[in-house]
Amino acid sequence: MDEVPRQPVNKNVMIDVNLKVESLLRSDGQWDVEKLQELFPVNEAQRSLQLTVGEVSDREIWAFTPQGSYTVKSGYALASKIKYVQGMNSLLEDPGILELKRMIWKLPTIPKIRSFLWRAISGALAVAERLNIRGMQLDSTCKLCSSGSESIVHLLFQCPVAVDVWQRMGLPLSPNHNSMQLGELLSSHLKLISDASISLQQRQAIPWILWTLWKNRNSILYADTQVSLDLQLQQACEEARVWNELISEPENTEAGGGLLNENKKWEPPMHGFAKCNIHANWRNARLHSGGVFVIRDHTGNVLHHARKAFTFSPNRLTAELRCLEWALQSMKDLGYQEIIIGSDLLDLLDAVKRTLEWPRFRIILQRIRSLCMQFSFIAFESESLDFNRIAREIAKSVLRDGRFQSYLALGGPAWLHQLISGEAVLSCS
């Protein structure tokens, strides 16, 4: 499956532009291998065979996310890659921009301000000049001074309001600041943070002052309110002081620290329920995948386990979904009715929970949904890597040891008896 759309590759010089997918399917709804190999090169035909077909209506999908649904993040990432966007070339060609960005991510300030400064030097702040470059038709006059054009450099350094703020802080701008570029001005001010000739209070406050200028502009523009600049500067200096004091305090190393809500053991199901841990060992799209399910009761005792070698899958999520579908069908055939599925792949759990957000996988997700409805109770749990280890170890044996023969067995494998017993003891403690 391609990361981005591309032109199709055909074997023949003459191409049928009206060819549809249904023309490549047999009467039973599966791919017509001979026709695929006749029309497309071997590698293209193989990629097509990896795609699941089914009786699901066609729909448009977004090609730039794994799940096939649009997100603002992916849209912005795509737009950022387009080289011909007006106004971006000057930023991309400046050799000092990358170094300045590295400096920003190391600044002694809160993450929110680092992100703001990174967006500023990247030209990603919603000032009038940048919005007009992206196609909007706005009055570009600065709303604070009503004279200059509202650009990022104007707002932070050249607007009379900004000049006044820097003077009040005892950090006046250079006489030729109106002719300097954003990168030059921002770099020179951030370097002052390490200048020992300036008072500590002034140095610490510089990132917060830049943030204050941005907040002041937004407050006037969108909330139609303005707080005294003296009060805003006082608050900025106080926030900078408190933050720097907090990060300079020694870390608390008492017992009990660490991650909260971290799973410390394999969690058994309730009495009368069965828990099925699944895993698909996927390496790449050219190899088989090893699929496994391990079913245990409330004491941690293994009731059934099974292993299967799946044919080529284009990505790990597809392999995991195929493994889940196989496990659900097997549990239904074995007579289980109240089950819990444990997986260490968060994307799998999200796709099952929010099917509409994963249109790229809608065919197999529809089949999984149909299977789920045949159980009297079913739930899905996120399992840590450590406590999905039994399923992972069995799945690895398919490719590692060349064990491509599928099987279903009572109990657990003898070679993992110690690990199974250990998890059972932990689950009961």
CSV table of C-alpha atoms in Angstrom, one decimal:
chain,number,residue,atom,x,y,z
A,1,MET,CA,0.0,0.0,0.0
A,2,ASP,CA,1.5,3.3,-1.1
A,3,GLU,CA,2.2,6.2,1.3
A,4,VAL,CA,1.1,8.7,-1.3
A,5,PRO,CA,-0.9,8.5,-4.5
A,6,ARG,CA,1.0,7.7,-7.7
A,7,GLN,CA,0.3,6.8,-11.3
A,8,PRO,CA,-0.5,3.2,-12.0
A,9,VAL,CA,2.1,1.0,-13.6
A,10,ASN,CA,0.9,-1.1,-16.6
A,11,LYS,CA,2.4,-3.8,-18.7
A,12,ASN,CA,0.8,-2.8,-21.9
A,13,VAL,CA,1.4,0.4,-24.0
A,14,MET,CA,-2.4,0.7,-24.6
A,15,ILE,CA,-4.3,1.4,-21.4
A,16,ASP,CA,-8.0,1.0,-20.8
A,17,VAL,CA,-8.8,4.2,-18.9
A,18,ASN,CA,-12.3,2.9,-18.1
A,19,LEU,CA,-11.0,-0.3,-16.4
A,20,LYS,CA,-12.7,-0.8,-13.0
A,21,VAL,CA,-11.8,-3.0,-10.0
A,22,GLU,CA,-14.8,-5.2,-10.7
A,23,SER,CA,-13.2,-6.2,-14.0
A,24,LEU,CA,-10.3,-7.7,-12.1
A,25,LEU,CA,-12.5,-9.9,-9.9
A,26,ARG,CA,-13.7,-13.5,-10.4
A,27,SER,CA,-17.4,-14.4,-10.1
A,28,ASP,CA,-16.8,-15.4,-6.4
A,29,GLY,CA,-15.6,-11.8,-5.6
A,30,GLN,CA,-11.9,-12.7,-5.3
A,31,TRP,CA,-9.0,-11.3,-7.4
A,32,ASP,CA,-8.6,-12.8,-10.9
A,33,VAL,CA,-4.8,-13.6,-10.6
A,34,GLU,CA,-4.4,-14.3,-14.3
A,35,LYS,CA,-5.9,-11.0,-15.3
A,36,LEU,CA,-3.8,-9.1,-12.8
A,37,GLN,CA,-0.6,-10.7,-14.1
A,38,GLU,CA,-1.7,-10.1,-17.7
A,39,LEU,CA,-2.2,-6.3,-17.1
A,40,PHE,CA,0.4,-5.4,-14.5
A,41,PRO,CA,4.0,-6.2,-13.7
A,42,VAL,CA,4.6,-9.0,-11.2
A,43,ASN,CA,5.3,-6.6,-8.2
A,44,GLU,CA,2.2,-4.5,-9.0
A,45,ALA,CA,0.0,-7.6,-9.2
A,46,GLN,CA,1.4,-8.9,-5.9
A,47,ARG,CA,0.6,-5.6,-4.2
A,48,SER,CA,-3.0,-5.7,-5.5
A,49,LEU,CA,-3.4,-9.2,-4.2
A,50,GLN,CA,-2.6,-8.0,-0.7
A,51,LEU,CA,-5.6,-5.6,-0.8
A,52,THR,CA,-8.7,-7.0,0.8
A,53,VAL,CA,-11.9,-7.1,-1.3
A,54,GLY,CA,-15.4,-7.3,-0.1
A,55,GLU,CA,-19.0,-6.1,-0.6
A,56,VAL,CA,-18.5,-2.6,0.8
A,57,SER,CA,-19.4,0.6,-1.0
A,58,ASP,CA,-16.6,2.6,-2.5
A,59,ARG,CA,-15.7,5.9,-0.8
A,60,GLU,CA,-13.0,8.5,-1.0
A,61,ILE,CA,-10.1,8.2,1.5
A,62,TRP,CA,-7.3,10.5,2.4
A,63,ALA,CA,-4.0,9.0,1.2
A,64,PHE,CA,-1.7,10.7,3.7
A,65,THR,CA,-2.7,9.0,7.0
A,66,PRO,CA,-2.4,5.3,7.8
A,67,GLN,CA,-6.1,5.0,8.6
A,68,GLY,CA,-7.2,6.8,5.4
A,69,SER,CA,-9.1,9.7,7.2
A,70,TYR,CA,-8.2,13.3,7.0
A,71,THR,CA,-6.6,15.1,10.0
A,72,VAL,CA,-5.6,18.7,10.3
A,73,LYS,CA,-2.1,17.6,11.1
A,74,SER,CA,-1.7,15.6,7.9
A,75,GLY,CA,-3.2,18.4,5.8
A,76,TYR,CA,-0.8,20.9,7.3
A,77,ALA,CA,2.1,18.6,6.8
A,78,LEU,CA,1.3,18.1,3.2
A,79,ALA,CA,0.9,21.9,2.7
A,80,SER,CA,4.2,22.5,4.3
A,81,LYS,CA,6.0,20.2,1.8
A,82,ILE,CA,4.7,22.2,-1.2
A,83,LYS,CA,7.8,24.1,-2.3
A,84,TYR,CA,6.0,26.7,-4.4
A,85,VAL,CA,4.0,28.3,-1.5
A,86,GLN,CA,4.7,32.0,-1.8
A,87,GLY,CA,6.8,33.5,0.9
A,88,MET,CA,8.3,30.3,2.2
A,89,ASN,CA,11.4,30.3,-0.1
A,90,SER,CA,13.1,33.1,1.8
A,91,LEU,CA,12.8,31.2,5.1
A,92,LEU,CA,14.0,27.9,3.5
A,93,GLU,CA,17.0,29.5,1.9
A,94,ASP,CA,18.3,31.3,5.0
A,95,PRO,CA,21.2,29.1,6.3
A,96,GLY,CA,20.7,30.3,9.9
A,97,ILE,CA,17.1,29.2,10.2
A,98,LEU,CA,17.9,25.5,11.1
A,99,GLU,CA,20.4,26.6,13.7
A,100,LEU,CA,17.9,29.0,15.2
A,101,LYS,CA,15.3,26.3,15.4
A,102,ARG,CA,17.7,24.0,17.3
A,103,MET,CA,18.3,26.9,19.7
A,104,ILE,CA,14.6,27.4,20.2
A,105,TRP,CA,14.0,23.8,21.2
A,106,LYS,CA,16.8,24.1,23.9
A,107,LEU,CA,15.5,27.3,25.4
A,108,PRO,CA,14.9,27.4,29.2
A,109,THR,CA,11.1,28.0,29.0
A,110,ILE,CA,7.9,26.2,28.9
A,111,PRO,CA,7.0,23.9,25.9
A,112,LYS,CA,4.1,26.1,24.9
A,113,ILE,CA,6.5,29.1,24.3
A,114,ARG,CA,9.1,26.9,22.5
A,115,SER,CA,6.3,25.8,20.1
A,116,PHE,CA,5.2,29.4,19.6
A,117,LEU,CA,8.7,30.6,18.8
A,118,TRP,CA,9.2,27.6,16.4
A,119,ARG,CA,6.0,28.6,14.6
A,120,ALA,CA,7.1,32.2,14.5
A,121,ILE,CA,10.4,31.4,12.7
A,122,SER,CA,8.7,28.9,10.5
A,123,GLY,CA,6.2,31.5,9.3
A,124,ALA,CA,3.3,29.7,10.8
A,125,LEU,CA,1.7,32.4,12.9
A,126,ALA,CA,-1.7,33.6,11.8
A,127,VAL,CA,-0.8,37.3,11.2
A,128,ALA,CA,-2.4,39.2,8.3
A,129,GLU,CA,0.7,39.0,6.0
A,130,ARG,CA,0.9,35.2,6.3
A,131,LEU,CA,-2.8,34.6,5.8
A,132,ASN,CA,-2.8,36.8,2.7
A,133,ILE,CA,0.0,34.7,1.3
A,134,ARG,CA,-2.1,31.6,1.8
A,135,GLY,CA,-4.9,33.0,-0.3
A,136,MET,CA,-7.1,35.1,2.1
A,137,GLN,CA,-7.9,38.7,1.4
A,138,LEU,CA,-7.4,40.6,4.6
A,139,ASP,CA,-6.4,44.2,5.5
A,140,SER,CA,-2.8,43.7,6.3
A,141,THR,CA,-2.5,46.9,8.4
A,142,CYS,CA,-1.3,46.3,12.0
A,143,LYS,CA,-4.2,46.7,14.4
A,144,LEU,CA,-1.9,47.9,17.2
A,145,CYS,CA,-0.2,50.8,15.4
A,146,SER,CA,-2.3,51.3,12.3
A,147,SER,CA,0.7,52.1,10.3
A,148,GLY,CA,2.9,49.1,9.4
A,149,SER,CA,2.0,45.8,7.7
A,150,GLU,CA,1.2,43.1,10.2
A,151,SER,CA,4.0,40.6,9.7
A,152,ILE,CA,5.6,38.4,12.3
A,153,VAL,CA,8.8,40.5,12.5
A,154,HIS,CA,6.7,43.7,12.8
A,155,LEU,CA,4.6,42.3,15.6
A,156,LEU,CA,7.5,41.1,17.7
A,157,PHE,CA,10.1,43.7,17.0
A,158,GLN,CA,9.2,46.6,14.7
A,159,CYS,CA,5.7,47.7,15.9
A,160,PRO,CA,5.9,50.8,18.2
A,161,VAL,CA,4.2,48.7,20.9
A,162,ALA,CA,6.9,46.0,20.6
A,163,VAL,CA,9.7,48.7,20.6
A,164,ASP,CA,8.2,50.2,23.8
A,165,VAL,CA,8.0,46.8,25.5
A,166,TRP,CA,11.7,46.0,24.8
A,167,GLN,CA,12.7,49.5,26.1
A,168,ARG,CA,10.7,49.0,29.3
A,169,MET,CA,12.5,45.7,29.8
A,170,GLY,CA,15.9,47.5,29.5
A,171,LEU,CA,16.6,45.6,26.2
A,172,PRO,CA,16.3,48.3,23.6
A,173,LEU,CA,16.5,47.3,19.9
A,174,SER,CA,19.3,48.2,17.6
A,175,PRO,CA,18.9,51.5,15.6
A,176,ASN,CA,18.5,49.6,12.3
A,177,HIS,CA,16.0,47.1,13.6
A,178,ASN,CA,13.4,48.1,11.0
A,179,SER,CA,15.6,46.9,8.2
A,180,MET,CA,16.6,43.6,9.9
A,181,GLN,CA,15.0,40.2,9.2
A,182,LEU,CA,13.0,38.1,11.7
A,183,GLY,CA,15.8,35.5,12.0
A,184,GLU,CA,18.4,38.1,12.8
A,185,LEU,CA,16.3,39.9,15.5
A,186,LEU,CA,15.0,36.7,17.1
A,187,SER,CA,18.5,35.1,17.2
A,188,SER,CA,20.1,38.2,18.7
A,189,HIS,CA,17.5,38.4,21.5
A,190,LEU,CA,17.6,34.7,22.3
A,191,LYS,CA,21.4,34.8,22.6
A,192,LEU,CA,20.9,37.5,25.3
A,193,ILE,CA,19.6,34.7,27.5
A,194,SER,CA,23.2,33.5,28.1
A,195,ASP,CA,24.7,37.0,28.3
A,196,ALA,CA,26.0,37.4,31.9
A,197,SER,CA,26.3,41.1,31.5
A,198,ILE,CA,22.5,41.4,31.7
A,199,SER,CA,20.5,40.8,34.9
A,200,LEU,CA,19.1,37.4,35.5
A,201,GLN,CA,15.6,38.7,35.7
A,202,GLN,CA,15.9,40.3,32.2
A,203,ARG,CA,17.5,37.2,30.7
A,204,GLN,CA,15.0,34.7,32.0
A,205,ALA,CA,12.0,36.8,30.9
A,206,ILE,CA,12.9,37.1,27.2
A,207,PRO,CA,10.9,34.1,26.0
A,208,TRP,CA,7.9,35.2,28.1
A,209,ILE,CA,8.2,38.8,26.7
A,210,LEU,CA,7.9,37.4,23.1
A,211,TRP,CA,4.9,35.3,24.2
A,212,THR,CA,3.3,38.4,25.9
A,213,LEU,CA,3.5,40.4,22.7
A,214,TRP,CA,1.6,37.7,20.9
A,215,LYS,CA,-1.0,37.3,23.6
A,216,ASN,CA,-1.5,41.1,23.8
A,217,ARG,CA,-2.1,41.3,20.0
A,218,ASN,CA,-4.7,38.4,20.2
A,219,SER,CA,-6.4,40.0,23.2
A,220,ILE,CA,-6.9,43.3,21.4
A,221,LEU,CA,-7.8,41.7,18.1
A,222,TYR,CA,-10.2,39.0,19.2
A,223,ALA,CA,-11.4,39.9,22.7
A,224,ASP,CA,-11.4,43.6,22.2
A,225,THR,CA,-9.7,44.1,25.6
A,226,GLN,CA,-6.3,45.4,26.6
A,227,VAL,CA,-4.5,44.9,29.9
A,228,SER,CA,-1.9,47.5,31.0
A,229,LEU,CA,1.5,46.6,29.4
A,230,ASP,CA,3.2,47.3,32.7
A,231,LEU,CA,1.0,44.7,34.4
A,232,GLN,CA,1.6,42.2,31.5
A,233,LEU,CA,5.3,42.6,31.8
A,234,GLN,CA,5.2,42.2,35.5
A,235,GLN,CA,3.2,38.9,35.1
A,236,ALA,CA,5.7,37.7,32.5
A,237,CYS,CA,8.7,38.3,34.7
A,238,GLU,CA,7.0,36.6,37.6
A,239,GLU,CA,6.0,33.5,35.5
A,240,ALA,CA,9.6,33.3,34.3
A,241,ARG,CA,11.0,33.5,37.8
A,242,VAL,CA,8.6,30.9,39.2
A,243,TRP,CA,9.3,28.5,36.3
A,244,ASN,CA,13.1,28.8,36.6
A,245,GLU,CA,12.9,28.3,40.4
A,246,LEU,CA,10.8,25.1,39.9
A,247,ILE,CA,13.1,23.5,37.4
A,248,SER,CA,16.2,24.3,39.6
A,249,GLU,CA,14.7,22.3,42.5
A,250,PRO,CA,16.1,18.8,42.9
A,251,GLU,CA,13.9,16.0,41.6
A,252,ASN,CA,12.0,14.0,44.1
A,253,THR,CA,13.5,10.5,44.2
A,254,GLU,CA,11.4,9.0,46.9
A,255,ALA,CA,9.9,5.6,46.4
A,256,GLY,CA,6.6,5.6,44.6
A,257,GLY,CA,7.7,7.9,41.7
A,258,GLY,CA,7.6,6.8,38.1
A,259,LEU,CA,4.8,6.3,35.6
A,260,LEU,CA,1.2,6.3,36.9
A,261,ASN,CA,-1.2,3.5,35.9
A,262,GLU,CA,1.6,1.3,34.5
A,263,ASN,CA,0.5,-2.3,34.1
A,264,LYS,CA,2.6,-4.4,36.5
A,265,LYS,CA,1.1,-7.8,35.6
A,266,TRP,CA,-1.0,-9.7,33.1
A,267,GLU,CA,-4.7,-9.0,34.1
A,268,PRO,CA,-6.9,-12.1,34.2
A,269,PRO,CA,-10.6,-12.0,33.2
A,270,MET,CA,-13.5,-12.3,35.6
A,271,HIS,CA,-14.7,-15.7,36.7
A,272,GLY,CA,-16.6,-17.3,33.8
A,273,PHE,CA,-15.0,-15.1,31.2
A,274,ALA,CA,-12.1,-16.0,28.8
A,275,LYS,CA,-9.2,-13.6,27.9
A,276,CYS,CA,-7.6,-14.0,24.5
A,277,ASN,CA,-4.2,-12.4,23.8
A,278,ILE,CA,-3.3,-12.0,20.2
A,279,HIS,CA,-0.3,-11.0,18.2
A,280,ALA,CA,0.9,-10.9,14.6
A,281,ASN,CA,4.7,-11.0,14.0
A,282,TRP,CA,5.0,-8.8,10.9
A,283,ARG,CA,8.4,-7.9,9.4
A,284,ASN,CA,7.7,-6.6,5.9
A,285,ALA,CA,5.3,-6.8,3.0
A,286,ARG,CA,7.3,-9.5,1.3
A,287,LEU,CA,7.3,-12.1,4.0
A,288,HIS,CA,4.6,-14.2,5.7
A,289,SER,CA,3.4,-13.1,9.2
A,290,GLY,CA,3.1,-15.3,12.2
A,291,GLY,CA,-0.3,-15.1,14.0
A,292,VAL,CA,-1.1,-16.4,17.5
A,293,PHE,CA,-4.0,-16.4,20.0
A,294,VAL,CA,-3.7,-17.6,23.6
A,295,ILE,CA,-6.9,-18.1,25.6
A,296,ARG,CA,-6.8,-18.2,29.4
A,297,ASP,CA,-9.3,-18.3,32.2
A,298,HIS,CA,-9.5,-16.3,35.5
A,299,THR,CA,-6.7,-18.3,37.1
A,300,GLY,CA,-4.3,-17.7,34.2
A,301,ASN,CA,-4.6,-21.3,33.0
A,302,VAL,CA,-4.2,-21.7,29.2
A,303,LEU,CA,-7.4,-23.2,27.7
A,304,HIS,CA,-6.4,-23.1,24.1
A,305,HIS,CA,-3.7,-21.6,21.9
A,306,ALA,CA,-3.2,-21.6,18.2
A,307,ARG,CA,-0.6,-20.5,15.6
A,308,LYS,CA,-1.0,-19.7,12.0
A,309,ALA,CA,1.2,-18.4,9.1
A,310,PHE,CA,-0.5,-15.6,7.2
A,311,THR,CA,0.3,-14.8,3.6
A,312,PHE,CA,1.8,-11.4,2.7
A,313,SER,CA,0.3,-8.3,4.4
A,314,PRO,CA,1.1,-4.7,3.3
A,315,ASN,CA,1.6,-3.4,6.9
A,316,ARG,CA,1.5,-4.5,10.5
A,317,LEU,CA,-2.0,-3.3,11.2
A,318,THR,CA,-3.4,-5.4,8.3
A,319,ALA,CA,-1.6,-8.4,9.7
A,320,GLU,CA,-3.0,-7.8,13.2
A,321,LEU,CA,-6.5,-7.3,11.9
A,322,ARG,CA,-6.3,-10.6,10.0
A,323,CYS,CA,-5.0,-12.3,13.2
A,324,LEU,CA,-7.9,-10.8,15.1
A,325,GLU,CA,-10.5,-12.0,12.6
A,326,TRP,CA,-9.0,-15.5,12.7
A,327,ALA,CA,-9.0,-15.5,16.5
A,328,LEU,CA,-12.6,-14.3,16.7
A,329,GLN,CA,-13.8,-16.9,14.2
A,330,SER,CA,-11.9,-19.6,16.1
A,331,MET,CA,-13.3,-18.6,19.5
A,332,LYS,CA,-16.8,-18.7,18.0
A,333,ASP,CA,-16.2,-22.2,16.6
A,334,LEU,CA,-14.8,-23.3,20.0
A,335,GLY,CA,-18.0,-22.1,21.8
A,336,TYR,CA,-16.7,-19.2,23.8
A,337,GLN,CA,-19.4,-16.5,24.4
A,338,GLU,CA,-18.0,-14.0,27.0
A,339,ILE,CA,-14.5,-12.9,25.9
A,340,ILE,CA,-11.9,-10.2,26.4
A,341,ILE,CA,-9.3,-9.5,23.6
A,342,GLY,CA,-5.9,-8.3,24.7
A,343,SER,CA,-3.5,-6.6,22.1
A,344,ASP,CA,-0.3,-4.6,22.4
A,345,LEU,CA,-1.1,-2.6,19.2
A,346,LEU,CA,-3.0,0.6,20.0
A,347,ASP,CA,-3.9,1.2,16.4
A,348,LEU,CA,-5.7,-2.1,16.3
A,349,LEU,CA,-7.8,-1.2,19.3
A,350,ASP,CA,-8.5,2.3,17.9
A,351,ALA,CA,-9.6,0.9,14.5
A,352,VAL,CA,-12.0,-1.5,16.1
A,353,LYS,CA,-13.4,1.1,18.4
A,354,ARG,CA,-13.7,3.9,15.8
A,355,THR,CA,-14.2,2.0,12.5
A,356,LEU,CA,-15.4,5.1,10.6
A,357,GLU,CA,-12.0,6.8,11.3
A,358,TRP,CA,-10.1,4.0,9.5
A,359,PRO,CA,-11.7,3.8,6.0
A,360,ARG,CA,-8.6,2.3,4.5
A,361,PHE,CA,-9.4,-0.9,6.4
A,362,ARG,CA,-13.2,-0.8,6.3
A,363,ILE,CA,-13.7,-4.1,4.5
A,364,ILE,CA,-11.9,-6.3,7.1
A,365,LEU,CA,-13.2,-4.1,10.0
A,366,GLN,CA,-16.8,-4.8,8.8
A,367,ARG,CA,-16.2,-8.5,8.9
A,368,ILE,CA,-14.7,-8.2,12.4
A,369,ARG,CA,-17.7,-6.2,13.6
A,370,SER,CA,-20.0,-8.9,12.3
A,371,LEU,CA,-18.1,-11.5,14.2
A,372,CYS,CA,-18.1,-9.4,17.4
A,373,MET,CA,-21.9,-9.2,17.3
A,374,GLN,CA,-22.1,-13.0,17.6
A,375,PHE,CA,-20.7,-13.0,21.1
A,376,SER,CA,-22.8,-12.4,24.2
A,377,PHE,CA,-20.0,-10.2,25.6
A,378,ILE,CA,-16.8,-8.9,24.1
A,379,ALA,CA,-14.3,-6.2,25.3
A,380,PHE,CA,-10.9,-5.1,24.1
A,381,GLU,CA,-8.0,-4.3,26.4
A,382,SER,CA,-4.6,-2.7,25.8
A,383,GLU,CA,-1.8,-5.0,26.8
A,384,SER,CA,1.8,-4.0,27.5
A,385,LEU,CA,4.5,-5.6,25.5
A,386,ASP,CA,5.9,-7.4,28.5
A,387,PHE,CA,2.6,-9.0,29.4
A,388,ASN,CA,1.7,-10.0,25.8
A,389,ARG,CA,5.0,-11.9,25.7
A,390,ILE,CA,3.6,-15.4,25.5
A,391,ALA,CA,1.7,-14.6,22.3
A,392,ARG,CA,4.6,-12.6,20.9
A,393,GLU,CA,7.1,-15.5,21.5
A,394,ILE,CA,4.9,-18.1,19.8
A,395,ALA,CA,4.3,-15.7,16.8
A,396,LYS,CA,8.0,-15.1,16.4
A,397,SER,CA,8.6,-18.8,15.9
A,398,VAL,CA,6.8,-18.8,12.6
A,399,LEU,CA,9.5,-16.7,10.8
A,400,ARG,CA,12.4,-17.3,13.2
A,401,ASP,CA,12.1,-21.1,13.1
A,402,GLY,CA,10.3,-21.6,9.8
A,403,ARG,CA,7.2,-23.1,11.5
A,404,PHE,CA,4.6,-22.4,8.8
A,405,GLN,CA,2.3,-25.3,9.8
A,406,SER,CA,-0.9,-24.0,11.5
A,407,TYR,CA,-2.3,-25.8,14.6
A,408,LEU,CA,-4.8,-25.5,17.5
A,409,ALA,CA,-4.0,-27.1,20.8
A,410,LEU,CA,-5.3,-27.5,24.3
A,411,GLY,CA,-3.2,-25.8,27.0
A,412,GLY,CA,-0.1,-23.9,26.4
A,413,PRO,CA,3.2,-24.8,24.7
A,414,ALA,CA,5.6,-26.8,26.9
A,415,TRP,CA,8.6,-24.6,26.1
A,416,LEU,CA,6.7,-21.5,27.6
A,417,HIS,CA,5.4,-23.4,30.7
A,418,GLN,CA,7.6,-21.4,33.1
A,419,LEU,CA,6.5,-18.0,31.7
A,420,ILE,CA,2.8,-19.0,31.7
A,421,SER,CA,3.1,-20.2,35.3
A,422,GLY,CA,4.8,-17.1,36.3
A,423,GLU,CA,2.2,-14.8,34.9
A,424,ALA,CA,-0.6,-17.0,36.5
A,425,VAL,CA,1.0,-16.6,39.9
A,426,LEU,CA,1.4,-12.8,39.4
A,427,SER,CA,-2.2,-12.4,38.3
A,428,CYS,CA,-3.5,-14.1,41.5
A,429,SER,CA,-1.2,-12.1,43.8
